[in-house]
Each structure stands twice: as C-alpha cells, then as structure tokens.
Amino acid sequence: MEKVSTPVSGYLAFILAIIIVLAGGYCLIAGIQSESSGFRIMAAILGIAFIFVVKGIMIVNPNHARVLTFFGSYVGSVKQNGLLWINPLYRSQRISLRANNLNGQTLKVNDKMGNPIEIAAVIVWQVSDTYKALFEVEGYQQYVQIQSEAAVRHLATSCPYEQMEDETAEITLRDGGEKVNELLEQELNERLFAAGITVREARISHLAYAPEIAGAMLQRQQATAIVAARSKIVEGAVGMVEMALEQLSRKQLVTLDEERKAAMVSNLMVVLCGEKSATPVLNTGSLYS
C-alpha cells in the first residue's frame, strides 16, 4: 500500500554542502601549508560528508513522484515538489502522475449478435497509487494498453451494434452514447485498479461494421429507411383521399357511385404515392365516357 513520505528541505542540504566545501577547502590548504596530517584527515572526512549530502539531494518536478526503496524494502513515495533531501542510501524511481492519452488501435470483433464490427476507444488515465504501479504489475504502461484492449473487446461482445439487430436491447453501441462510455470507463477502472491506475475518461472513437458486411448493412439500412418513408407517404395519401371524398360528398359537388369512387381513389393514390410527377389527361367527354 502506498505511503507518502515527507523528506527534508533540499535547500538546507544545499547550504550545508556549500559550508562543507568551504571547510574542506580550508582544511586542505591548511594541511598543505603546515604539512599537518590532522588537517588532511579532516579534509578527507569533509569530502566524504560532501558526497553523502549531495547524493541525497533530489528534484521532484510538478505532477511527478519518487518511489523510495531501501535495500529492496519499500520506504515511501515522495509527492512533494521542489528541491528535497533524502537518505543517500535510498534508491529512488521516478514516476509521472500526469494524465496520459491512450489512442487504442482499431479492433475487429463480433458484437452481441455475431456481426463483425470495427471499434476503437480513446482513454485518459493517470497513476493514482505509485506503489501498485511499480510493484504490483510488470510494466504498468503495457498493462494499461493490454487491459484497455480487453475491456473494449468485452464491451463490443456485450452489446449489439444497433437496435435493428436486437429490438429488445436497452443499450446499443451505436445509439448508447454516454451510457456506453460510462460502461467502458467503469470496466476499465475495475481492471486497472490492481495497477493503481485511475481512468478519468473513456470514449468510443471509432465504430463501424467490418468491410465484408458494411455494404450489405448499408443496403439494409437504406431499405429500412425507404420502407419507413413509404409508410409515411401512404399514410398521408390515404388521409388526403379520405378528406377529398368527404368534402365532395358534403358539398355535393358531384355524385359518384362506388365504381367511380374506386377509380378516383386509385388515381389519387397513384398521383400522391408515385415517385415521379403524374401526367394529366384531360377528359373532354362525360364523366362516364
């Protein structure tokens, strides 16, 4: 489990290092001039102390951390920024706490109904637990990439591509919108928790039928759209014909028998439902000739 460590200010260690350098230089010069072994020994001791102090000075940049270990034992994680000083015997490993973008590759999988589709996702993640990221998994960046691909595949196989494939489906990949992104983000957080990774955002960036069935599915969508449009046209045409017969009967402009009503309805339906404009034919005779 992560432990936050608070080291000593590095500025005090820097000032101490300068003082040791000055004192060591003085002892060295004095030892040379007086040929005294005491000054030389003191200069050597101060030199060792200088190395000890300087080796413990480190700089932690914003949104970065240092993970400290002591002969293989975890000591703590330094998240404080600036010039700091730690035990020179500690081993420190740098780790970034910044948000990272993972632009996943396009995957070819089968959706819930077995249709081959292409899907890809963009994921924003960052390290939240430095101990787990470095010590619980082998290579946390590769772990994020592999587990993200597995989560996208699982999401694609759990939902149909669109409502047309499964009319009872509550969520589809195409029309799910934010709900699909929430499901992906939730599963990613569950998978990456072991590595101390938090997913801030996950969105589907690419979604399409696989090339081998894309043409057939496009024709199917076009046919469905045409049928829906025709249904609306016929519904409107029937209403207009009904209104025309009702007004002719109410105003008594012309009296039609059942045969002539059927002919009139047929003509009106052809005019209203036809794809091209009807060509009018003038009847110069009587209504029945």
PDB file of C-alpha atoms in Angstrom:
ATOM      1  CA  MET A   1       0.000   0.000   0.000  1.00  0.00           C
ATOM      2  CA  GLU A   2       1.237   3.477  -0.856  1.00  0.00           C
ATOM      3  CA  LYS A   3       2.850   5.525   1.908  1.00  0.00           C
ATOM      4  CA  VAL A   4       3.517   9.226   1.401  1.00  0.00           C
ATOM      5  CA  SER A   5       6.954  10.243   2.650  1.00  0.00           C
ATOM      6  CA  THR A   6       7.906  13.822   3.590  1.00  0.00           C
ATOM      7  CA  PRO A   7      11.663  14.413   3.146  1.00  0.00           C
ATOM      8  CA  VAL A   8      13.830  17.244   4.462  1.00  0.00           C
ATOM      9  CA  SER A   9      14.094  20.507   2.546  1.00  0.00           C
ATOM     10  CA  GLY A  10      16.822  20.319  -0.048  1.00  0.00           C
ATOM     11  CA  TYR A  11      17.776  23.970   0.382  1.00  0.00           C
ATOM     12  CA  LEU A  12      19.177  23.259   3.874  1.00  0.00           C
ATOM     13  CA  ALA A  13      21.189  20.371   2.447  1.00  0.00           C
ATOM     14  CA  PHE A  14      22.436  22.613  -0.383  1.00  0.00           C
ATOM     15  CA  ILE A  15      23.621  25.279   2.078  1.00  0.00           C
ATOM     16  CA  LEU A  16      25.252  22.591   4.224  1.00  0.00           C
ATOM     17  CA  ALA A  17      27.049  21.235   1.143  1.00  0.00           C
ATOM     18  CA  ILE A  18      28.474  24.697   0.413  1.00  0.00           C
ATOM     19  CA  ILE A  19      29.676  25.043   4.008  1.00  0.00           C
ATOM     20  CA  ILE A  20      31.321  21.604   3.851  1.00  0.00           C
ATOM     21  CA  VAL A  21      33.074  22.538   0.591  1.00  0.00           C
ATOM     22  CA  LEU A  22      34.434  25.744   2.087  1.00  0.00           C
ATOM     23  CA  ALA A  23      35.532  23.996   5.276  1.00  0.00           C
ATOM     24  CA  GLY A  24      37.110  21.143   3.328  1.00  0.00           C
ATOM     25  CA  GLY A  25      38.978  23.540   1.070  1.00  0.00           C
ATOM     26  CA  TYR A  26      40.300  25.441   4.078  1.00  0.00           C
ATOM     27  CA  CYS A  27      41.464  22.208   5.773  1.00  0.00           C
ATOM     28  CA  LEU A  28      43.132  21.022   2.578  1.00  0.00           C
ATOM     29  CA  ILE A  29      45.023  24.277   2.042  1.00  0.00           C
ATOM     30  CA  ALA A  30      45.995  24.455   5.706  1.00  0.00           C
ATOM     31  CA  GLY A  31      47.212  20.868   5.648  1.00  0.00           C
ATOM     32  CA  ILE A  32      49.363  21.516   2.591  1.00  0.00           C
ATOM     33  CA  GLN A  33      50.889  24.680   4.039  1.00  0.00           C
ATOM     34  CA  SER A  34      51.519  23.276   7.522  1.00  0.00           C
ATOM     35  CA  GLU A  35      52.145  19.729   6.384  1.00  0.00           C
ATOM     36  CA  SER A  36      49.821  18.603   9.167  1.00  0.00           C
ATOM     37  CA  SER A  37      48.189  15.209   8.792  1.00  0.00           C
ATOM     38  CA  GLY A  38      45.267  16.290  11.014  1.00  0.00           C
ATOM     39  CA  PHE A  39      44.068  18.878   8.536  1.00  0.00           C
ATOM     40  CA  ARG A  40      44.383  16.384   5.680  1.00  0.00           C
ATOM     41  CA  ILE A  41      42.341  13.779   7.544  1.00  0.00           C
ATOM     42  CA  MET A  42      39.702  16.412   8.315  1.00  0.00           C
ATOM     43  CA  ALA A  43      39.615  17.421   4.629  1.00  0.00           C
ATOM     44  CA  ALA A  44      39.063  13.774   3.629  1.00  0.00           C
ATOM     45  CA  ILE A  45      36.268  13.385   6.167  1.00  0.00           C
ATOM     46  CA  LEU A  46      34.603  16.581   4.924  1.00  0.00           C
ATOM     47  CA  GLY A  47      34.922  15.298   1.340  1.00  0.00           C
ATOM     48  CA  ILE A  48      33.084  12.101   2.282  1.00  0.00           C
ATOM     49  CA  ALA A  49      30.449  14.175   4.095  1.00  0.00           C
ATOM     50  CA  PHE A  50      30.022  16.349   0.997  1.00  0.00           C
ATOM     51  CA  ILE A  51      29.409  13.297  -1.196  1.00  0.00           C
ATOM     52  CA  PHE A  52      26.938  11.957   1.390  1.00  0.00           C
ATOM     53  CA  VAL A  53      24.972  15.230   1.494  1.00  0.00           C
ATOM     54  CA  VAL A  54      24.964  15.870  -2.265  1.00  0.00           C
ATOM     55  CA  LYS A  55      23.906  12.316  -3.143  1.00  0.00           C
ATOM     56  CA  GLY A  56      20.717  12.744  -1.105  1.00  0.00           C
ATOM     57  CA  ILE A  57      19.632  15.946  -2.901  1.00  0.00           C
ATOM     58  CA  MET A  58      16.912  15.406  -5.490  1.00  0.00           C
ATOM     59  CA  ILE A  59      14.461  17.498  -7.532  1.00  0.00           C
ATOM     60  CA  VAL A  60      10.812  16.463  -7.910  1.00  0.00           C
ATOM     61  CA  ASN A  61       9.007  18.217 -10.756  1.00  0.00           C
ATOM     62  CA  PRO A  62       5.271  19.108 -10.661  1.00  0.00           C
ATOM     63  CA  ASN A  63       2.938  16.116 -11.156  1.00  0.00           C
ATOM     64  CA  HIS A  64       5.812  13.702 -10.625  1.00  0.00           C
ATOM     65  CA  ALA A  65       6.761  11.474  -7.718  1.00  0.00           C
ATOM     66  CA  ARG A  66       9.723   9.478  -6.443  1.00  0.00           C
ATOM     67  CA  VAL A  67       9.298   5.983  -5.040  1.00  0.00           C
ATOM     68  CA  LEU A  68      11.900   5.200  -2.367  1.00  0.00           C
ATOM     69  CA  THR A  69      13.312   1.770  -1.519  1.00  0.00           C
ATOM     70  CA  PHE A  70      15.968   0.760   0.989  1.00  0.00           C
ATOM     71  CA  PHE A  71      17.813  -2.424   0.043  1.00  0.00           C
ATOM     72  CA  GLY A  72      14.691  -3.832  -1.594  1.00  0.00           C
ATOM     73  CA  SER A  73      12.201  -2.634   1.051  1.00  0.00           C
ATOM     74  CA  TYR A  74       9.568  -0.056   0.169  1.00  0.00           C
ATOM     75  CA  VAL A  75      10.067   3.114   2.231  1.00  0.00           C
ATOM     76  CA  GLY A  76       7.504   5.526   0.795  1.00  0.00           C
ATOM     77  CA  SER A  77       6.564   7.786  -2.096  1.00  0.00           C
ATOM     78  CA  VAL A  78       7.581  11.428  -2.314  1.00  0.00           C
ATOM     79  CA  LYS A  79       4.881  13.546  -3.984  1.00  0.00           C
ATOM     80  CA  GLN A  80       6.108  16.895  -2.661  1.00  0.00           C
ATOM     81  CA  ASN A  81       7.607  19.080  -5.380  1.00  0.00           C
ATOM     82  CA  GLY A  82      10.805  21.112  -5.300  1.00  0.00           C
ATOM     83  CA  LEU A  83      14.366  20.651  -4.018  1.00  0.00           C
ATOM     84  CA  LEU A  84      14.413  17.890  -1.386  1.00  0.00           C
ATOM     85  CA  TRP A  85      16.856  15.744   0.546  1.00  0.00           C
ATOM     86  CA  ILE A  86      16.535  12.052   1.363  1.00  0.00           C
ATOM     87  CA  ASN A  87      18.724   9.376   2.850  1.00  0.00           C
ATOM     88  CA  PRO A  88      21.556   8.872   0.339  1.00  0.00           C
ATOM     89  CA  LEU A  89      21.246   5.104   0.773  1.00  0.00           C
ATOM     90  CA  TYR A  90      17.694   5.169  -0.555  1.00  0.00           C
ATOM     91  CA  ARG A  91      17.084   4.195  -4.160  1.00  0.00           C
ATOM     92  CA  SER A  92      14.544   6.435  -5.898  1.00  0.00           C
ATOM     93  CA  GLN A  93      12.478   5.705  -9.014  1.00  0.00           C
ATOM     94  CA  ARG A  94      10.762   8.430 -10.980  1.00  0.00           C
ATOM     95  CA  ILE A  95       7.116   8.080 -11.924  1.00  0.00           C
ATOM     96  CA  SER A  96       4.801  10.535 -13.657  1.00  0.00           C
ATOM     97  CA  LEU A  97       1.443  11.467 -12.142  1.00  0.00           C
ATOM     98  CA  ARG A  98       0.300  13.351 -15.242  1.00  0.00           C
ATOM     99  CA  ALA A  99      -2.751  12.358 -17.267  1.00  0.00           C
ATOM    100  CA  ASN A 100      -1.954  10.175 -20.283  1.00  0.00           C
ATOM    101  CA  ASN A 101      -3.876   9.632 -23.516  1.00  0.00           C
ATOM    102  CA  LEU A 102      -4.190   6.146 -24.951  1.00  0.00           C
ATOM    103  CA  ASN A 103      -5.438   6.152 -28.528  1.00  0.00           C
ATOM    104  CA  GLY A 104      -6.365   2.494 -28.885  1.00  0.00           C
ATOM    105  CA  GLN A 105      -5.930   0.687 -32.163  1.00  0.00           C
ATOM    106  CA  THR A 106      -8.955  -0.298 -34.223  1.00  0.00           C
ATOM    107  CA  LEU A 107     -10.092  -3.783 -33.186  1.00  0.00           C
ATOM    108  CA  LYS A 108     -12.132  -6.184 -35.275  1.00  0.00           C
ATOM    109  CA  VAL A 109     -14.563  -8.110 -33.065  1.00  0.00           C
ATOM    110  CA  ASN A 110     -18.043  -9.619 -33.172  1.00  0.00           C
ATOM    111  CA  ASP A 111     -20.881  -7.790 -31.436  1.00  0.00           C
ATOM    112  CA  LYS A 112     -23.510  -9.479 -29.283  1.00  0.00           C
ATOM    113  CA  MET A 113     -25.404 -10.672 -32.382  1.00  0.00           C
ATOM    114  CA  GLY A 114     -22.269 -12.084 -34.016  1.00  0.00           C
ATOM    115  CA  ASN A 115     -21.803  -9.340 -36.611  1.00  0.00           C
ATOM    116  CA  PRO A 116     -18.160  -8.381 -37.284  1.00  0.00           C
ATOM    117  CA  ILE A 117     -17.527  -4.747 -36.381  1.00  0.00           C
ATOM    118  CA  GLU A 118     -14.590  -2.366 -36.017  1.00  0.00           C
ATOM    119  CA  ILE A 119     -14.227  -0.488 -32.736  1.00  0.00           C
ATOM    120  CA  ALA A 120     -11.619   1.739 -31.073  1.00  0.00           C
ATOM    121  CA  ALA A 121     -11.505   3.885 -27.944  1.00  0.00           C
ATOM    122  CA  VAL A 122      -9.619   6.876 -26.544  1.00  0.00           C
ATOM    123  CA  ILE A 123      -8.751   6.570 -22.851  1.00  0.00           C
ATOM    124  CA  VAL A 124      -7.426   9.203 -20.424  1.00  0.00           C
ATOM    125  CA  TRP A 125      -5.641   7.633 -17.448  1.00  0.00           C
ATOM    126  CA  GLN A 126      -3.183   8.545 -14.715  1.00  0.00           C
ATOM    127  CA  VAL A 127      -1.293   6.891 -11.878  1.00  0.00           C
ATOM    128  CA  SER A 128      -3.066   7.246  -8.524  1.00  0.00           C
ATOM    129  CA  ASP A 129      -1.136   4.679  -6.459  1.00  0.00           C
ATOM    130  CA  THR A 130       2.613   4.683  -7.103  1.00  0.00           C
ATOM    131  CA  TYR A 131       3.244   1.514  -5.066  1.00  0.00           C
ATOM    132  CA  LYS A 132       0.812  -0.591  -7.101  1.00  0.00           C
ATOM    133  CA  ALA A 133       2.000   0.892 -10.396  1.00  0.00           C
ATOM    134  CA  LEU A 134       5.637  -0.076  -9.799  1.00  0.00           C
ATOM    135  CA  PHE A 135       5.417  -3.192  -7.644  1.00  0.00           C
ATOM    136  CA  GLU A 136       2.056  -4.899  -8.269  1.00  0.00           C
ATOM    137  CA  VAL A 137       2.337  -5.268 -12.060  1.00  0.00           C
ATOM    138  CA  GLU A 138       5.168  -5.745 -14.538  1.00  0.00           C
ATOM    139  CA  GLY A 139       5.264  -2.612 -16.695  1.00  0.00           C
ATOM    140  CA  TYR A 140       2.146  -0.609 -15.824  1.00  0.00           C
ATOM    141  CA  GLN A 141       2.021   1.190 -19.184  1.00  0.00           C
ATOM    142  CA  GLN A 142       1.887  -2.082 -21.114  1.00  0.00           C
ATOM    143  CA  TYR A 143      -0.631  -3.368 -18.558  1.00  0.00           C
ATOM    144  CA  VAL A 144      -2.886  -0.383 -19.285  1.00  0.00           C
ATOM    145  CA  GLN A 145      -2.691  -0.987 -23.027  1.00  0.00           C
ATOM    146  CA  ILE A 146      -3.491  -4.706 -22.868  1.00  0.00           C
ATOM    147  CA  GLN A 147      -6.300  -4.394 -20.312  1.00  0.00           C
ATOM    148  CA  SER A 148      -7.846  -1.493 -22.241  1.00  0.00           C
ATOM    149  CA  GLU A 149      -7.978  -3.617 -25.380  1.00  0.00           C
ATOM    150  CA  ALA A 150      -9.582  -6.456 -23.396  1.00  0.00           C
ATOM    151  CA  ALA A 151     -12.198  -4.072 -21.937  1.00  0.00           C
ATOM    152  CA  VAL A 152     -13.127  -2.702 -25.381  1.00  0.00           C
ATOM    153  CA  ARG A 153     -13.489  -6.237 -26.750  1.00  0.00           C
ATOM    154  CA  HIS A 154     -15.703  -7.251 -23.837  1.00  0.00           C
ATOM    155  CA  LEU A 155     -17.900  -4.182 -24.300  1.00  0.00           C
ATOM    156  CA  ALA A 156     -18.304  -4.900 -28.027  1.00  0.00           C
ATOM    157  CA  THR A 157     -19.361  -8.506 -27.393  1.00  0.00           C
ATOM    158  CA  SER A 158     -21.824  -7.474 -24.657  1.00  0.00           C
ATOM    159  CA  CYS A 159     -23.923  -5.064 -26.728  1.00  0.00           C
ATOM    160  CA  PRO A 160     -25.470  -5.229 -30.223  1.00  0.00           C
ATOM    161  CA  TYR A 161     -24.283  -2.743 -32.811  1.00  0.00           C
ATOM    162  CA  GLU A 162     -27.709  -1.135 -33.266  1.00  0.00           C
ATOM    163  CA  GLN A 163     -31.380  -1.566 -32.410  1.00  0.00           C
ATOM    164  CA  MET A 164     -32.086  -3.119 -35.798  1.00  0.00           C
ATOM    165  CA  GLU A 165     -30.153  -6.234 -34.766  1.00  0.00           C
ATOM    166  CA  ASP A 166     -31.826  -6.651 -31.375  1.00  0.00           C
ATOM    167  CA  GLU A 167     -35.084  -4.765 -30.856  1.00  0.00           C
ATOM    168  CA  THR A 168     -35.196  -5.729 -27.166  1.00  0.00           C
ATOM    169  CA  ALA A 169     -31.728  -4.335 -26.386  1.00  0.00           C
ATOM    170  CA  GLU A 170     -31.681  -1.487 -23.871  1.00  0.00           C
ATOM    171  CA  ILE A 171     -28.205  -0.293 -24.869  1.00  0.00           C
ATOM    172  CA  THR A 172     -26.582  -0.440 -28.304  1.00  0.00           C
ATOM    173  CA  LEU A 173     -23.086   0.558 -29.339  1.00  0.00           C
ATOM    174  CA  ARG A 174     -24.343   2.971 -31.976  1.00  0.00           C
ATOM    175  CA  ASP A 175     -27.083   4.713 -30.004  1.00  0.00           C
ATOM    176  CA  GLY A 176     -25.866   4.141 -26.428  1.00  0.00           C
ATOM    177  CA  GLY A 177     -23.911   7.397 -26.315  1.00  0.00           C
ATOM    178  CA  GLU A 178     -22.787   8.382 -22.814  1.00  0.00           C
ATOM    179  CA  LYS A 179     -24.134   5.160 -21.310  1.00  0.00           C
ATOM    180  CA  VAL A 180     -21.738   3.080 -23.421  1.00  0.00           C
ATOM    181  CA  ASN A 181     -18.834   5.351 -22.418  1.00  0.00           C
ATOM    182  CA  GLU A 182     -19.798   5.001 -18.751  1.00  0.00           C
ATOM    183  CA  LEU A 183     -19.831   1.205 -19.026  1.00  0.00           C
ATOM    184  CA  LEU A 184     -16.396   1.252 -20.663  1.00  0.00           C
ATOM    185  CA  GLU A 185     -14.985   3.623 -18.042  1.00  0.00           C
ATOM    186  CA  GLN A 186     -16.381   1.528 -15.189  1.00  0.00           C
ATOM    187  CA  GLU A 187     -14.907  -1.702 -16.535  1.00  0.00           C
ATOM    188  CA  LEU A 188     -11.533  -0.066 -17.164  1.00  0.00           C
ATOM    189  CA  ASN A 189     -11.362   1.212 -13.584  1.00  0.00           C
ATOM    190  CA  GLU A 190     -12.135  -2.279 -12.296  1.00  0.00           C
ATOM    191  CA  ARG A 191      -9.459  -3.861 -14.472  1.00  0.00           C
ATOM    192  CA  LEU A 192      -6.767  -1.237 -13.789  1.00  0.00           C
ATOM    193  CA  PHE A 193      -7.341  -0.918 -10.043  1.00  0.00           C
ATOM    194  CA  ALA A 194      -4.702  -3.603  -9.422  1.00  0.00           C
ATOM    195  CA  ALA A 195      -2.091  -1.403 -11.131  1.00  0.00           C
ATOM    196  CA  GLY A 196      -3.002   1.757  -9.206  1.00  0.00           C
ATOM    197  CA  ILE A 197      -4.381   3.406 -12.349  1.00  0.00           C
ATOM    198  CA  THR A 198      -7.446   5.650 -12.450  1.00  0.00           C
ATOM    199  CA  VAL A 199      -9.330   6.176 -15.710  1.00  0.00           C
ATOM    200  CA  ARG A 200     -10.583   9.744 -15.948  1.00  0.00           C
ATOM    201  CA  GLU A 201     -12.397   9.399 -19.253  1.00  0.00           C
ATOM    202  CA  ALA A 202     -13.070   6.722 -21.863  1.00  0.00           C
ATOM    203  CA  ARG A 203     -14.877   7.246 -25.162  1.00  0.00           C
ATOM    204  CA  ILE A 204     -15.546   5.244 -28.302  1.00  0.00           C
ATOM    205  CA  SER A 205     -13.559   6.940 -31.073  1.00  0.00           C
ATOM    206  CA  HIS A 206     -14.356   4.616 -33.986  1.00  0.00           C
ATOM    207  CA  LEU A 207     -17.342   2.352 -34.617  1.00  0.00           C
ATOM    208  CA  ALA A 208     -18.358   0.744 -37.902  1.00  0.00           C
ATOM    209  CA  TYR A 209     -19.345  -2.535 -39.479  1.00  0.00           C
ATOM    210  CA  ALA A 210     -16.457  -4.601 -40.825  1.00  0.00           C
ATOM    211  CA  PRO A 211     -15.782  -4.049 -44.565  1.00  0.00           C
ATOM    212  CA  GLU A 212     -17.057  -7.502 -45.561  1.00  0.00           C
ATOM    213  CA  ILE A 213     -20.601  -6.746 -44.357  1.00  0.00           C
ATOM    214  CA  ALA A 214     -20.626  -2.949 -44.495  1.00  0.00           C
ATOM    215  CA  GLY A 215     -22.179  -2.884 -47.986  1.00  0.00           C
ATOM    216  CA  ALA A 216     -24.941  -5.319 -47.091  1.00  0.00           C
ATOM    217  CA  MET A 217     -25.737  -3.485 -43.871  1.00  0.00           C
ATOM    218  CA  LEU A 218     -25.855  -0.168 -45.735  1.00  0.00           C
ATOM    219  CA  GLN A 219     -28.362  -1.613 -48.199  1.00  0.00           C
ATOM    220  CA  ARG A 220     -30.388  -2.933 -45.281  1.00  0.00           C
ATOM    221  CA  GLN A 221     -30.426   0.481 -43.622  1.00  0.00           C
ATOM    222  CA  GLN A 222     -31.412   2.138 -46.891  1.00  0.00           C
ATOM    223  CA  ALA A 223     -34.218  -0.381 -47.395  1.00  0.00           C
ATOM    224  CA  THR A 224     -35.465   0.221 -43.875  1.00  0.00           C
ATOM    225  CA  ALA A 225     -35.403   3.971 -44.451  1.00  0.00           C
ATOM    226  CA  ILE A 226     -37.262   3.615 -47.752  1.00  0.00           C
ATOM    227  CA  VAL A 227     -39.939   1.421 -46.167  1.00  0.00           C
ATOM    228  CA  ALA A 228     -40.380   3.903 -43.332  1.00  0.00           C
ATOM    229  CA  ALA A 229     -40.642   6.803 -45.779  1.00  0.00           C
ATOM    230  CA  ARG A 230     -43.136   4.943 -47.973  1.00  0.00           C
ATOM    231  CA  SER A 231     -45.219   4.120 -44.935  1.00  0.00           C
ATOM    232  CA  LYS A 232     -45.466   7.798 -44.082  1.00  0.00           C
ATOM    233  CA  ILE A 233     -46.310   8.718 -47.674  1.00  0.00           C
ATOM    234  CA  VAL A 234     -49.082   6.107 -47.894  1.00  0.00           C
ATOM    235  CA  GLU A 235     -50.470   7.166 -44.529  1.00  0.00           C
ATOM    236  CA  GLY A 236     -50.608  10.792 -45.673  1.00  0.00           C
ATOM    237  CA  ALA A 237     -52.078   9.875 -49.069  1.00  0.00           C
ATOM    238  CA  VAL A 238     -54.894   7.847 -47.503  1.00  0.00           C
ATOM    239  CA  GLY A 239     -55.757  10.802 -45.290  1.00  0.00           C
ATOM    240  CA  MET A 240     -55.829  13.183 -48.239  1.00  0.00           C
ATOM    241  CA  VAL A 241     -58.032  10.848 -50.310  1.00  0.00           C
ATOM    242  CA  GLU A 242     -60.391  10.394 -47.393  1.00  0.00           C
ATOM    243  CA  MET A 243     -60.598  14.157 -46.910  1.00  0.00           C
ATOM    244  CA  ALA A 244     -61.241  14.724 -50.644  1.00  0.00           C
ATOM    245  CA  LEU A 245     -64.116  12.213 -50.779  1.00  0.00           C
ATOM    246  CA  GLU A 246     -65.613  13.603 -47.588  1.00  0.00           C
ATOM    247  CA  GLN A 247     -65.593  17.188 -48.872  1.00  0.00           C
ATOM    248  CA  LEU A 248     -67.026  16.216 -52.275  1.00  0.00           C
ATOM    249  CA  SER A 249     -69.823  14.354 -50.556  1.00  0.00           C
ATOM    250  CA  ARG A 250     -70.536  17.129 -48.048  1.00  0.00           C
ATOM    251  CA  LYS A 251     -70.579  19.934 -50.607  1.00  0.00           C
ATOM    252  CA  GLN A 252     -72.434  17.757 -53.133  1.00  0.00           C
ATOM    253  CA  LEU A 253     -70.267  18.985 -55.974  1.00  0.00           C
ATOM    254  CA  VAL A 254     -70.531  15.640 -57.773  1.00  0.00           C
ATOM    255  CA  THR A 255     -72.241  12.341 -57.097  1.00  0.00           C
ATOM    256  CA  LEU A 256     -70.086   9.268 -57.556  1.00  0.00           C
ATOM    257  CA  ASP A 257     -71.106   5.640 -57.489  1.00  0.00           C
ATOM    258  CA  GLU A 258     -68.897   3.006 -55.846  1.00  0.00           C
ATOM    259  CA  GLU A 259     -67.124   2.163 -59.094  1.00  0.00           C
ATOM    260  CA  ARG A 260     -66.211   5.802 -59.782  1.00  0.00           C
ATOM    261  CA  LYS A 261     -65.140   6.279 -56.173  1.00  0.00           C
ATOM    262  CA  ALA A 262     -62.780   3.311 -56.513  1.00  0.00           C
ATOM    263  CA  ALA A 263     -61.356   4.731 -59.738  1.00  0.00           C
ATOM    264  CA  MET A 264     -60.902   8.142 -58.140  1.00  0.00           C
ATOM    265  CA  VAL A 265     -59.185   6.621 -55.102  1.00  0.00           C
ATOM    266  CA  SER A 266     -56.885   4.617 -57.368  1.00  0.00           C
ATOM    267  CA  ASN A 267     -55.943   7.687 -59.420  1.00  0.00           C
ATOM    268  CA  LEU A 268     -55.319   9.831 -56.342  1.00  0.00           C
ATOM    269  CA  MET A 269     -53.160   7.150 -54.705  1.00  0.00           C
ATOM    270  CA  VAL A 270     -51.059   6.838 -57.861  1.00  0.00           C
ATOM    271  CA  VAL A 271     -50.575  10.616 -58.030  1.00  0.00           C
ATOM    272  CA  LEU A 272     -49.768  11.024 -54.328  1.00  0.00           C
ATOM    273  CA  CYS A 273     -47.573   7.942 -53.891  1.00  0.00           C
ATOM    274  CA  GLY A 274     -45.763   7.952 -57.224  1.00  0.00           C
ATOM    275  CA  GLU A 275     -42.051   8.791 -57.329  1.00  0.00           C
ATOM    276  CA  LYS A 276     -42.500  10.930 -60.455  1.00  0.00           C
ATOM    277  CA  SER A 277     -44.989  13.657 -61.229  1.00  0.00           C
ATOM    278  CA  ALA A 278     -48.198  12.341 -62.858  1.00  0.00           C
ATOM    279  CA  THR A 279     -49.009  13.342 -66.451  1.00  0.00           C
ATOM    280  CA  PRO A 280     -52.546  14.777 -66.553  1.00  0.00           C
ATOM    281  CA  VAL A 281     -55.042  13.514 -69.168  1.00  0.00           C
ATOM    282  CA  LEU A 282     -57.987  15.780 -69.986  1.00  0.00           C
ATOM    283  CA  ASN A 283     -61.388  14.101 -70.376  1.00  0.00           C
ATOM    284  CA  THR A 284     -63.451  16.143 -72.826  1.00  0.00           C
ATOM    285  CA  GLY A 285     -66.392  13.771 -72.683  1.00  0.00           C
ATOM    286  CA  SER A 286     -68.732  12.942 -69.870  1.00  0.00           C
ATOM    287  CA  LEU A 287     -67.663  11.517 -66.527  1.00  0.00           C
ATOM    288  CA  TYR A 288     -68.716   8.018 -67.664  1.00  0.00           C
ATOM    289  CA  SER A 289     -67.034   8.042 -71.101  1.00  0.00           C
TER     290      SER A 289
END
